[in-house]
Coordinates of C-alpha atoms in Angstrom, one line a residue:
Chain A
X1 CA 9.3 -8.5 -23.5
X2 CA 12.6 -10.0 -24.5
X3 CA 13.3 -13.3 -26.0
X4 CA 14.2 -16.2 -24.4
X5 CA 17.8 -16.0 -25.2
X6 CA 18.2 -12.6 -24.2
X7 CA 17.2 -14.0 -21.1
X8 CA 19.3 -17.2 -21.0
X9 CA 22.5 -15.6 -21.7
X10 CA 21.8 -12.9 -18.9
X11 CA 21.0 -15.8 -16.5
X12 CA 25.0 -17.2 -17.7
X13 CA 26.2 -14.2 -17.0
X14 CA 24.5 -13.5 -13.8
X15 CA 25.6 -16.7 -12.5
X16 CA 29.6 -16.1 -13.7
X17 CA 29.6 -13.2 -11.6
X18 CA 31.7 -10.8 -13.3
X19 CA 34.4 -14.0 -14.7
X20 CA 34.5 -14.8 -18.2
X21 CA 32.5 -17.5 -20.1
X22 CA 34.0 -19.2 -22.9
X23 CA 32.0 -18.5 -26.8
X24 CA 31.9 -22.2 -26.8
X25 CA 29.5 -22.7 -23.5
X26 CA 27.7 -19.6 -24.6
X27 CA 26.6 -21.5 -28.0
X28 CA 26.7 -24.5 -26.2
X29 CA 23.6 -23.2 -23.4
X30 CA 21.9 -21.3 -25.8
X31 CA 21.7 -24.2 -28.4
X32 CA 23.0 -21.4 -31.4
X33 CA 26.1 -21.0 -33.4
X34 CA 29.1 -19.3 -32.3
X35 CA 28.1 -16.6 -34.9
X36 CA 25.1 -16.1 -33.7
X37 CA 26.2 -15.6 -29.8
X38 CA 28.5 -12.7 -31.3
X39 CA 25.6 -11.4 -32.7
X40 CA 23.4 -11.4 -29.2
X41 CA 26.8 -10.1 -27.3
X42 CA 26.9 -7.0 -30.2
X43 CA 23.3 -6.3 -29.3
X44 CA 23.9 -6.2 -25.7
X45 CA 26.9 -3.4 -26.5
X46 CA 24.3 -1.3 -28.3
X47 CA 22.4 -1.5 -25.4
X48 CA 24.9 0.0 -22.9
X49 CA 26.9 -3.1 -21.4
X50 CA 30.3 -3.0 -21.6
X51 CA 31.8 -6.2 -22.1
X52 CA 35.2 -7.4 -22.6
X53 CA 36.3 -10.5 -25.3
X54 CA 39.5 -11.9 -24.6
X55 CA 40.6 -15.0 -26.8
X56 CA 40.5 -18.8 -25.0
X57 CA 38.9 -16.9 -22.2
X58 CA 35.5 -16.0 -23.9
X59 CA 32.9 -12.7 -22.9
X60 CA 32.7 -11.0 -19.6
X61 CA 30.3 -8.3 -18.3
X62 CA 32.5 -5.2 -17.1
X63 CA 30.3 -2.9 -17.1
X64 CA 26.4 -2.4 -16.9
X65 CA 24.4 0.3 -18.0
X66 CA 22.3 2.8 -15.8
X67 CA 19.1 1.8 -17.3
X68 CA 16.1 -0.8 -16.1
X69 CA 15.1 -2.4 -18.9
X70 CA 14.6 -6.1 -18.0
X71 CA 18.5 -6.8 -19.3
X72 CA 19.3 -4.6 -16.0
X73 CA 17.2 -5.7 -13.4
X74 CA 17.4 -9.4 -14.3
X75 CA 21.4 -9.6 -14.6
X76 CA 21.9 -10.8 -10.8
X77 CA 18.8 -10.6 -9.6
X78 CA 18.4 -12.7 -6.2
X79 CA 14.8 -13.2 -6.1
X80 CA 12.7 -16.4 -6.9
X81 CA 8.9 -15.3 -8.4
X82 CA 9.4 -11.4 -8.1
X83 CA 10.5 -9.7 -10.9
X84 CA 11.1 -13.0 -13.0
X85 CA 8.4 -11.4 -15.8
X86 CA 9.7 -7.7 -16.6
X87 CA 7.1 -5.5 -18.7
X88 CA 9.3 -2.5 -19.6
X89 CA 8.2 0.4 -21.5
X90 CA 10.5 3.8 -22.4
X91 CA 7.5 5.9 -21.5
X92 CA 4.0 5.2 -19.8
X93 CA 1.1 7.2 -18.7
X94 CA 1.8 5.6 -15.7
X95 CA 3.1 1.8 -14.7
X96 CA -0.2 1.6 -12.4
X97 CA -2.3 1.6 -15.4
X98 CA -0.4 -0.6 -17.4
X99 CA 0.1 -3.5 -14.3
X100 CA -3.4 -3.3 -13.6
X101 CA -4.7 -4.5 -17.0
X102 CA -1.9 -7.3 -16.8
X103 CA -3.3 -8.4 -13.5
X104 CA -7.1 -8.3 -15.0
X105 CA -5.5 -10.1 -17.7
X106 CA -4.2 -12.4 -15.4
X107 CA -0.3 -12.0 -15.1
X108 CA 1.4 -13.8 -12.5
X109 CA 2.5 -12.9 -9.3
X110 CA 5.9 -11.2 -9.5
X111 CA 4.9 -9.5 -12.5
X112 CA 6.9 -6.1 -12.4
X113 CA 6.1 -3.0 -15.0
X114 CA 8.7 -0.6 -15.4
X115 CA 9.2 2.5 -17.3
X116 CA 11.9 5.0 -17.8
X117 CA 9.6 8.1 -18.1
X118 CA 5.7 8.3 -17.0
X119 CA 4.3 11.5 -18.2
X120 CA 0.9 11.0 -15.9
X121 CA 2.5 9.4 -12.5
X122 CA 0.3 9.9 -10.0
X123 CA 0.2 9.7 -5.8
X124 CA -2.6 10.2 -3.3
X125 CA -5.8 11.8 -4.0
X126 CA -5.0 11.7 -7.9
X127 CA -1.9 14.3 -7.2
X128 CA 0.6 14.3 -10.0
X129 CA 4.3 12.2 -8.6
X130 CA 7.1 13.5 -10.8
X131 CA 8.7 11.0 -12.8
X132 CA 10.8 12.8 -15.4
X133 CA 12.8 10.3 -17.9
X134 CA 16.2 8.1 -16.7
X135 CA 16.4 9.9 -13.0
X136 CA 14.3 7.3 -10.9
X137 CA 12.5 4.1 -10.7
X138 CA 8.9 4.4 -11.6
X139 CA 7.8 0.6 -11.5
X140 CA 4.6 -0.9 -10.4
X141 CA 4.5 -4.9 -9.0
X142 CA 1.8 -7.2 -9.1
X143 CA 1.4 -10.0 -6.1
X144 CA -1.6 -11.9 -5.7
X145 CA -1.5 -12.5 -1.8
X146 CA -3.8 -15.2 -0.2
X147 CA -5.0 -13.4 2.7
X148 CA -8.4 -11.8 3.0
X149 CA -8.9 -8.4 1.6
X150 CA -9.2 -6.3 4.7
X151 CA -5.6 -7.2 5.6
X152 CA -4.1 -6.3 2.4
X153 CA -3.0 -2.6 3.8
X154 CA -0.2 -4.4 5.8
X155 CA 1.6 -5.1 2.3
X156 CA 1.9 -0.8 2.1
X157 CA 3.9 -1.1 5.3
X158 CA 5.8 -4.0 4.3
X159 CA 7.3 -2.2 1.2
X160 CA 8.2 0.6 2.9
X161 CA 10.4 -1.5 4.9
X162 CA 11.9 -3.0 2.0
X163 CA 12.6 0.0 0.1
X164 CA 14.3 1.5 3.2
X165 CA 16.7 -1.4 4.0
X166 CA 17.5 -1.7 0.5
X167 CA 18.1 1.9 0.3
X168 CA 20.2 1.5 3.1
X169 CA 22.0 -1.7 1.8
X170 CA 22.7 -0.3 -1.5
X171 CA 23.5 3.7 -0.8
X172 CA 24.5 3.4 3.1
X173 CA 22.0 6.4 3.5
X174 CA 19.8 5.9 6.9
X175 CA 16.3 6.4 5.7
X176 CA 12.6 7.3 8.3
X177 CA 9.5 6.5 7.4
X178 CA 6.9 8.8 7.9
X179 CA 3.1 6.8 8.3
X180 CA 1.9 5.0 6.5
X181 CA 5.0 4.8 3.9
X182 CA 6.5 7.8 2.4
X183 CA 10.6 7.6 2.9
X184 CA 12.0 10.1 3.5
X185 CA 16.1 11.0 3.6
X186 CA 17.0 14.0 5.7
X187 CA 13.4 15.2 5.8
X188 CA 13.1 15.2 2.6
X189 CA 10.6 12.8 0.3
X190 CA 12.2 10.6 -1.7
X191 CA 9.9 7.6 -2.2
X192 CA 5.9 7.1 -2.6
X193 CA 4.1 4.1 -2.7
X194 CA 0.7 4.2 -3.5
X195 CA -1.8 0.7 -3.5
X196 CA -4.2 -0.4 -5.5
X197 CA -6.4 -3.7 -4.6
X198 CA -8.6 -5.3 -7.0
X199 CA -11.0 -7.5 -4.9
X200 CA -14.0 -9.2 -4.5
X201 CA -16.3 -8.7 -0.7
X202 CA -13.6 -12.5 0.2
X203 CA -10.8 -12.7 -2.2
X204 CA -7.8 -10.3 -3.7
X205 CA -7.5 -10.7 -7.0
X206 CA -4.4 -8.8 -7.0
X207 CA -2.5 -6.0 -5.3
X208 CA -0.6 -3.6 -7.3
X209 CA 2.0 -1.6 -5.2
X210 CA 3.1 1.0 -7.6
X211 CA 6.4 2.6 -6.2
X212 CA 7.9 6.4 -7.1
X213 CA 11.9 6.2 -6.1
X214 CA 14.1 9.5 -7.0
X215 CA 17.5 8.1 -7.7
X216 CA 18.9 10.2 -9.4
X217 CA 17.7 13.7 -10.0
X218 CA 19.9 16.9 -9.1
X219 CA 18.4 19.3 -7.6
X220 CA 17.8 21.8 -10.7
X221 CA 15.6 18.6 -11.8
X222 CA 12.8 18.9 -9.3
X223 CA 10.1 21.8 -10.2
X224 CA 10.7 24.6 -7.8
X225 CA 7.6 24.5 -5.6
X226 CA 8.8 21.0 -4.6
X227 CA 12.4 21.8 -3.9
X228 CA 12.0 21.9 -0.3
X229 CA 10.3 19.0 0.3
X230 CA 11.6 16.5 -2.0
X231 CA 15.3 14.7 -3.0
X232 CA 16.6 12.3 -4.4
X233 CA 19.2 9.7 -3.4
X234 CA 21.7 11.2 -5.4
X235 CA 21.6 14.6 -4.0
X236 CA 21.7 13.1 -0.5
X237 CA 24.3 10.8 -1.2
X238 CA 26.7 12.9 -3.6
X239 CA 27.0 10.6 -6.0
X240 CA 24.5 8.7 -8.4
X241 CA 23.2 5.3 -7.7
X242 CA 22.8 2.5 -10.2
X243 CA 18.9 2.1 -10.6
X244 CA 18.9 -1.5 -11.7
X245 CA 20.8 -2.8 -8.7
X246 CA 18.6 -0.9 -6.4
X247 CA 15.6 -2.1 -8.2
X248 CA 17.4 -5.8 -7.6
X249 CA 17.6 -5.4 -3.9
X250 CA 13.9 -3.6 -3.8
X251 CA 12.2 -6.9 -5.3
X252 CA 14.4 -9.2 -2.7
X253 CA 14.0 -7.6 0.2
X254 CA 10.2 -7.5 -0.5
X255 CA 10.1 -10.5 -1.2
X256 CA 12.0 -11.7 1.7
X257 CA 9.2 -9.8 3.8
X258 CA 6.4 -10.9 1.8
X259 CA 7.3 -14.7 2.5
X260 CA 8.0 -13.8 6.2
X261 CA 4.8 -11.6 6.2
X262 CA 2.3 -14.9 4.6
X263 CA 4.4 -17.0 7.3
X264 CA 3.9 -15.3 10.3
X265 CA 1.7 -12.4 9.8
X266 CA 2.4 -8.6 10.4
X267 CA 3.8 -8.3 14.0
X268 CA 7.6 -9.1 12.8
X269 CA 6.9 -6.3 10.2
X270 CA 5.6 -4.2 12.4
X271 CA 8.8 -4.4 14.4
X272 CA 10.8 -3.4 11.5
X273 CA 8.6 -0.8 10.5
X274 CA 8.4 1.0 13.8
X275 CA 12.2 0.6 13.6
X276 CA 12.4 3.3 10.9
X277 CA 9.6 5.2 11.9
X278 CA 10.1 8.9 12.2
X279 CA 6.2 10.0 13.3
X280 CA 5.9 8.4 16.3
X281 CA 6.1 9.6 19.4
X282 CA 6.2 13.3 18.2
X283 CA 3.3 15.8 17.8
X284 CA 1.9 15.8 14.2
X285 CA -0.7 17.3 12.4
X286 CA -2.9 14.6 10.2
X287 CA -5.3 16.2 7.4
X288 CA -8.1 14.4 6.3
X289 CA -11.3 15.3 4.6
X290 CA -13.0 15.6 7.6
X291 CA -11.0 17.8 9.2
X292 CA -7.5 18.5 10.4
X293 CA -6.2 16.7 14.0
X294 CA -3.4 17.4 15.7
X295 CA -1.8 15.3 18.4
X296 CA 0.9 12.9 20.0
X297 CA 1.4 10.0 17.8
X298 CA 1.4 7.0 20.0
X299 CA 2.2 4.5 17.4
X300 CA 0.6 1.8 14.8
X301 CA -2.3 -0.8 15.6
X302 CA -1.1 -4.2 15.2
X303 CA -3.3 -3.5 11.8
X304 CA -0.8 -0.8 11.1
X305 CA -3.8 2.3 11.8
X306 CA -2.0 5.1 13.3
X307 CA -3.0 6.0 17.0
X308 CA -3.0 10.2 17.9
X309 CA -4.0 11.4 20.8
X310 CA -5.3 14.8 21.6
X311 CA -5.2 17.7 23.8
X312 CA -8.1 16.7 25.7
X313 CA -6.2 12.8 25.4
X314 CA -9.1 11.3 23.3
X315 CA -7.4 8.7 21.0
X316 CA -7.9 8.7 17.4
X317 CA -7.9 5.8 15.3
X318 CA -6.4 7.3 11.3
X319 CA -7.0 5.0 8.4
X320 CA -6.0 7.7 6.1
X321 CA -4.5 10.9 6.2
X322 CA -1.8 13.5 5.2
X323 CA 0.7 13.2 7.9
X324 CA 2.7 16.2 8.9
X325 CA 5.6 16.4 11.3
Chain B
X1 CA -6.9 1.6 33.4
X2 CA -9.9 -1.0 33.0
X3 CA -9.5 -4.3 31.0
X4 CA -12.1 -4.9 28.7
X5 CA -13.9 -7.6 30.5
X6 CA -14.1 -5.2 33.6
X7 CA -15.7 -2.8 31.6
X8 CA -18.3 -5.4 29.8
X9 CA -19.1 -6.9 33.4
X10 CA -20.1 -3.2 34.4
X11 CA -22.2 -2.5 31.9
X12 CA -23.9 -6.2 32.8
X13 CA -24.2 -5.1 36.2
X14 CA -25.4 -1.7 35.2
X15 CA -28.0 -3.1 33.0
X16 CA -29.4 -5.3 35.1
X17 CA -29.3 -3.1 37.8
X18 CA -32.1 0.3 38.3
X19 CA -28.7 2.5 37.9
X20 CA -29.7 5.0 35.3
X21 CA -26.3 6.9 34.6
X22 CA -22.7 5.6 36.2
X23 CA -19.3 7.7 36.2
X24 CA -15.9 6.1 37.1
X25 CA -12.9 8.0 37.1
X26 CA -9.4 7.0 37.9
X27 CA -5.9 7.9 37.7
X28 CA -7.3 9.9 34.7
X29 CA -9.5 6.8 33.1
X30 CA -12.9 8.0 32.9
X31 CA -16.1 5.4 32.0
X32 CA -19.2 7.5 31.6
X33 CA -22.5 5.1 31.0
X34 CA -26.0 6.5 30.7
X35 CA -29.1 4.2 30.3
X36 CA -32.1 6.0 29.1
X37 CA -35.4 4.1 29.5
X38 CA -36.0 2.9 26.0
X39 CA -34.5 2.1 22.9
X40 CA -31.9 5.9 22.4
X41 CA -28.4 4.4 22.0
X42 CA -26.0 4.0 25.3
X43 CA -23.0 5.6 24.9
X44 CA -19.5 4.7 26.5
X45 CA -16.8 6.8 26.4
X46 CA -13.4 5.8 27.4
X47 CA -10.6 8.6 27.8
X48 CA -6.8 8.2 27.7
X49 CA -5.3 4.9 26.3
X50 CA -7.7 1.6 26.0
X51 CA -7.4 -1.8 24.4
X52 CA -8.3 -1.1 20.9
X53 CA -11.3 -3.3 21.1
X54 CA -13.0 -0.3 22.9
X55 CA -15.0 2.0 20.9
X56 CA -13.9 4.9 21.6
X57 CA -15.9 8.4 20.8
X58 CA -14.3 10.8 18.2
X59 CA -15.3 13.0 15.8
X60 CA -13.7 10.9 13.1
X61 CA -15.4 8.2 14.5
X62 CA -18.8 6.8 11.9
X63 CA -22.1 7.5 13.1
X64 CA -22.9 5.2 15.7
X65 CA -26.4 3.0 14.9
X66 CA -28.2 2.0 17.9
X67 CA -27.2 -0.7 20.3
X68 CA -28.4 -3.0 22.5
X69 CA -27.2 -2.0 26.0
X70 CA -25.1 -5.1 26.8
X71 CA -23.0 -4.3 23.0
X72 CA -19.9 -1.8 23.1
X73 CA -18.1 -3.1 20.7
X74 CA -18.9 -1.7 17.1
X75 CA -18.5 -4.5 15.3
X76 CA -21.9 -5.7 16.7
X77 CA -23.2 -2.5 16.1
X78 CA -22.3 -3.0 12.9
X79 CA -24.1 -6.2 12.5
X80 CA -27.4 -4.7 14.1
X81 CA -27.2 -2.1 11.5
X82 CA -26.9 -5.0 8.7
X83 CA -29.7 -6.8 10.3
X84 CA -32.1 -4.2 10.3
X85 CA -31.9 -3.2 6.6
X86 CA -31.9 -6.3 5.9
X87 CA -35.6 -6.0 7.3
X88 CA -36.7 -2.6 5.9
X89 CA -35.0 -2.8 2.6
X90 CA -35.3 -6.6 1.6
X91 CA -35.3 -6.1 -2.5
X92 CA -32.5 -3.5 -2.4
X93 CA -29.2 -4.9 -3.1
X94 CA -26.5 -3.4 -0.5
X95 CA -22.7 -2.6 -1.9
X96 CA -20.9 -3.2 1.7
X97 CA -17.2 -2.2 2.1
X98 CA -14.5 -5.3 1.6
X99 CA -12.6 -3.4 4.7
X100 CA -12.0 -0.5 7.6
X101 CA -11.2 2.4 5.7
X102 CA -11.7 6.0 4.8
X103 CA -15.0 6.4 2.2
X104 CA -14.2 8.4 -1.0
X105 CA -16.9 9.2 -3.3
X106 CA -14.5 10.7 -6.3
X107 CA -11.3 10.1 -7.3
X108 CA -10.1 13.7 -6.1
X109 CA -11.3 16.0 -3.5
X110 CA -12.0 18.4 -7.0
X111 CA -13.5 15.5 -9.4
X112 CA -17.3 14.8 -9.6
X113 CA -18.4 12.0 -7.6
X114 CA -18.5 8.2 -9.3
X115 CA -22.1 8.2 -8.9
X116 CA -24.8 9.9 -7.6
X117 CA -28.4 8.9 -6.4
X118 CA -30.8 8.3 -9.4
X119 CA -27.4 7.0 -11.6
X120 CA -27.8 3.6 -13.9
X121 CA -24.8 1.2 -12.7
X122 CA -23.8 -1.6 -14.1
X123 CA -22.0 -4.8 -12.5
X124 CA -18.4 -3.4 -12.9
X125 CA -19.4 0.5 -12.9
X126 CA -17.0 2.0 -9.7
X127 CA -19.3 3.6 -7.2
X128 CA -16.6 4.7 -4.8
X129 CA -12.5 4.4 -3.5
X130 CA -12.4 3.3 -0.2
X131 CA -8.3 3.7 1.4
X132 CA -6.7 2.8 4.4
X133 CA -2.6 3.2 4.6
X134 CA -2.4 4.4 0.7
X135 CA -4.5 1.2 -0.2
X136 CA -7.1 2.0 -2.7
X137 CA -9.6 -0.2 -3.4
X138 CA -11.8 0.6 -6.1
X139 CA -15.6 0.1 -5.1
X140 CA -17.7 -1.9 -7.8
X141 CA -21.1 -2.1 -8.2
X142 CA -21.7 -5.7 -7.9
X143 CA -25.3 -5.7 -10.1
X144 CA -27.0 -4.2 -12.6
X145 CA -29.8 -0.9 -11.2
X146 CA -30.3 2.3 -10.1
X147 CA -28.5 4.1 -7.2
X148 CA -31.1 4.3 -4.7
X149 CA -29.6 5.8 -1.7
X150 CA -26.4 6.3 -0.4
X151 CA -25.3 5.7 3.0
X152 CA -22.3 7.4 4.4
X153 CA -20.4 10.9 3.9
X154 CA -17.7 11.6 1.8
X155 CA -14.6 10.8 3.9
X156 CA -15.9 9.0 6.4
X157 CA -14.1 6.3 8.5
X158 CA -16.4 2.8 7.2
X159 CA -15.8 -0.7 9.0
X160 CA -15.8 -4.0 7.7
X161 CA -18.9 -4.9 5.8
X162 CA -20.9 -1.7 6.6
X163 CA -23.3 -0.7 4.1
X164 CA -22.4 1.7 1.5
X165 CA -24.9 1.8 -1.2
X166 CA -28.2 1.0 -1.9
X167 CA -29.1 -0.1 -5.2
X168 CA -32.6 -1.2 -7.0
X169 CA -31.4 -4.6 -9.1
X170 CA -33.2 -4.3 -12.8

């Protein structure tokens, strides 16, 4: 975790918006000597900021480094609870793991883990998701939703709809979602979220919505047999994104939803999430462990369950599957 | 297409009535009800697109407990179910699911299963993943004992507080 100071003088310079702030405030706000501001600007330039000193004028932020550290993600972040405590580690097994004994252990809502590099990021079924060092966002976020258990697979849906319009606010790139909330660009997989809930029978504890992004990979990055089903934004986009403002607009736009969501319940999310859908009304093959259905996808529940219908027009009801198109 | 009040009214009528099997079929909605003597389980099946209230028969579907003629809906089933293993197994304590979801007894289709009949759990020991829309929700034991039986396939669709476990409390 940073210190305090770190933070403050991130906050000032989040809040200047790109125009200088006089040496003199800085020590001022801060409550340390002008020496010692120098010092905290120095250690922000090892870091990777760029930042320009001009005399009577004072420090501005030019230039900000393609990392995710909490520095990153907290310079200019919009949001009000999520994202305001930042747990970041260079490498992880995975962020899941880490955010879910920081829930047990009682960290606040908002809390978000993030890691450059996980060298055990997993997806569905205990597959392995690729999370190779520096190319993506491999974060995990803790909320701690009052609403009964049983409802907490609408927040999967929700973030998929956040990712997606901040993918689109921050690349321009038009992404689908496929059910229940893989993102895909072109096709292609770019995104997984995967849930987990810690519960009891009438109460969440917490939900931890652990989120795979590929940002920035090429395409000689991805291991061969996943070439033609996965990208990255990068690739689709032609040019490389900044992570930590992507991660910014990620935590507001969730947010955003997640207020609207505990306000007036899933329908408006729905909406917006059948508004990027790309596997409805189109035949699709769902796998389960039971077996393997194919059929028309009608659409979602108003609990977000996904509705085929057969050959022989029987509906089926799918909590959980392998959807493909 | 029938509303679900239409079809709860017919199956009122049809129960009180000597009718022993009924068939409606229009514009490609087909209700089938049969109503054996005694206590085997009435089934209703409802083709094409219903209100989501109906049950309606798929393979995918959980095995279906039995039912008092004038209940369609499966949450009520469900609650039957409860009730009467409530009866028969009174000192065994039941781990139900928190929510409608697909039933996992490992964490991979390749890994060994959390527990098996005969296994020692404690409180916080997992005894199974249940997921609906990439939600996982990690099963706890709830008390201290001995797997006694367990209730429902691997994979299979479970509903809102249907029994998953049995387990003798030590």
């Amino acid at each position: 975790m940073q210190s305090e100071t770190r933070k403050k003088l991130l906050e000032l310079f989040s809040e200047a918006k790109g125009d200088f702030i006089s040496g003199q405030k800085i020590s001022e706000i801060l409550g340390c000597s002008r020496t010692a501001v120098w010092k905290h600007i120095e250690d922000l330039r090892k870091e990777g900021f760029e930042l320009e000193a001009v005399r009577r004028l004072g420090y501005r932020i030019v230039n900000t480094p393609d990392k995710v550290t909490a520095n990153e993600i907290q310079l200019g972040l919009k949001t009000e609870t999520l994202g305001r405590y930042i747990h970041f580690e260079e490498e992880v097994t995975s962020t899941q793991t880490i955010a879910q004994k920081l829930a047990y252990e009682g960290a606040k809502e908002g809390t978000l883990v993030v890691a450059e590099q996980q060298i055990a990021g997993r997806g569905r079924m205990a597959r392995n998701w690729f999370s190779p060092k520096g190319t993506g966002i491999w974060m995990s976020l803790i909320l701690r939703p009052p609403i009964p258990p049983q409802k907490a697979p609408h927040l999967t849906l929700l973030t998929a709809v956040a990712i997606a319009q901040a993918i689109q606010d921050v690349t321009g790139l038009v992404p689908d979602i496929k059910w229940p909330n893989d993102i895909l660009i072109n096709g292609k997989k770019c995104v997984g979220i995967l849930t987990e809930l810690q519960a009891e029978p009438d109460r969440i504890h917490s939900v931890i919505i652990g989120m795979g992004i590929n940002v920035n990979q090429t395409v000689e990055q991805f291991p061969e047999d996943i070439r033609a089903i996965a990208t990255s934004l990068a690739i689709e986009k032609g040019e490389k994104i900044k992570r930590a403002e992507l991660v910014q607009e990620i935590l507001f736009k969730i947010e955003m939803l997640y207020r609207q969501y505990l306000q007036h319940g899933f329908r408006p999310i729905k909406l917006l999430w059948e508004g990027y859908a790309i596997s409805i009304g189109k035949e699709i093959t769902a796998r389960t462990l039971s077996g393997t259905l194919r059929g028309m996808a009608l659409g979602i529940t108003d609990e977000g369950v996904l509705m085929l219908e057969d050959a022989d027009g029987n509906i089926h009801y799918i909590h959980s599957a392998d959807i493909q198109l | 297409m029938l509303k679900i009040q239409e079809i709860r009214e017919l199956i009122r009528l049809i129960d009180q009535s000597s009718i022993e099997e009924f068939v409606y079929e229009h514009e490609g909605t087909k209700v089938h009800m049969k109503k054996p003597s005694t206590s085997v389980p009435v089934e209703t099946v409802v083709k094409t697109v219903a209100e989501p209230t109906v049950k309606i028969v798929t393979p995918e579907a959980p095995s279906q407990a039995p039912a008092q003629p004038t209940a369609p809906i499966a949450e009520t089933k469900q609650e039957e179910q409860a009730k009467q293993e409530t009866v028969n197994k009174e000192n065994l304590h039941k781990i139900t699911s928190p929510m409608v979801g697909t039933f996992y007894t490992a964490p991979s289709p390749d890994a060994p299963p959390y527990v098996k009949v005969g296994d020692k759990v404690k409180k916080d020991t997992i005894v199974c993943i249940i997921e609906a829309m990439k939600l996982f929700n990690e099963i706890e034991a709830e008390v201290n004992g001995e797997i006694v039986e367990i209730l429902v396939q691997n994979g299979q669709l479970v509903e809102y507080g249907q029994p998953l476990f049995l387990v003798k409390p030590e």
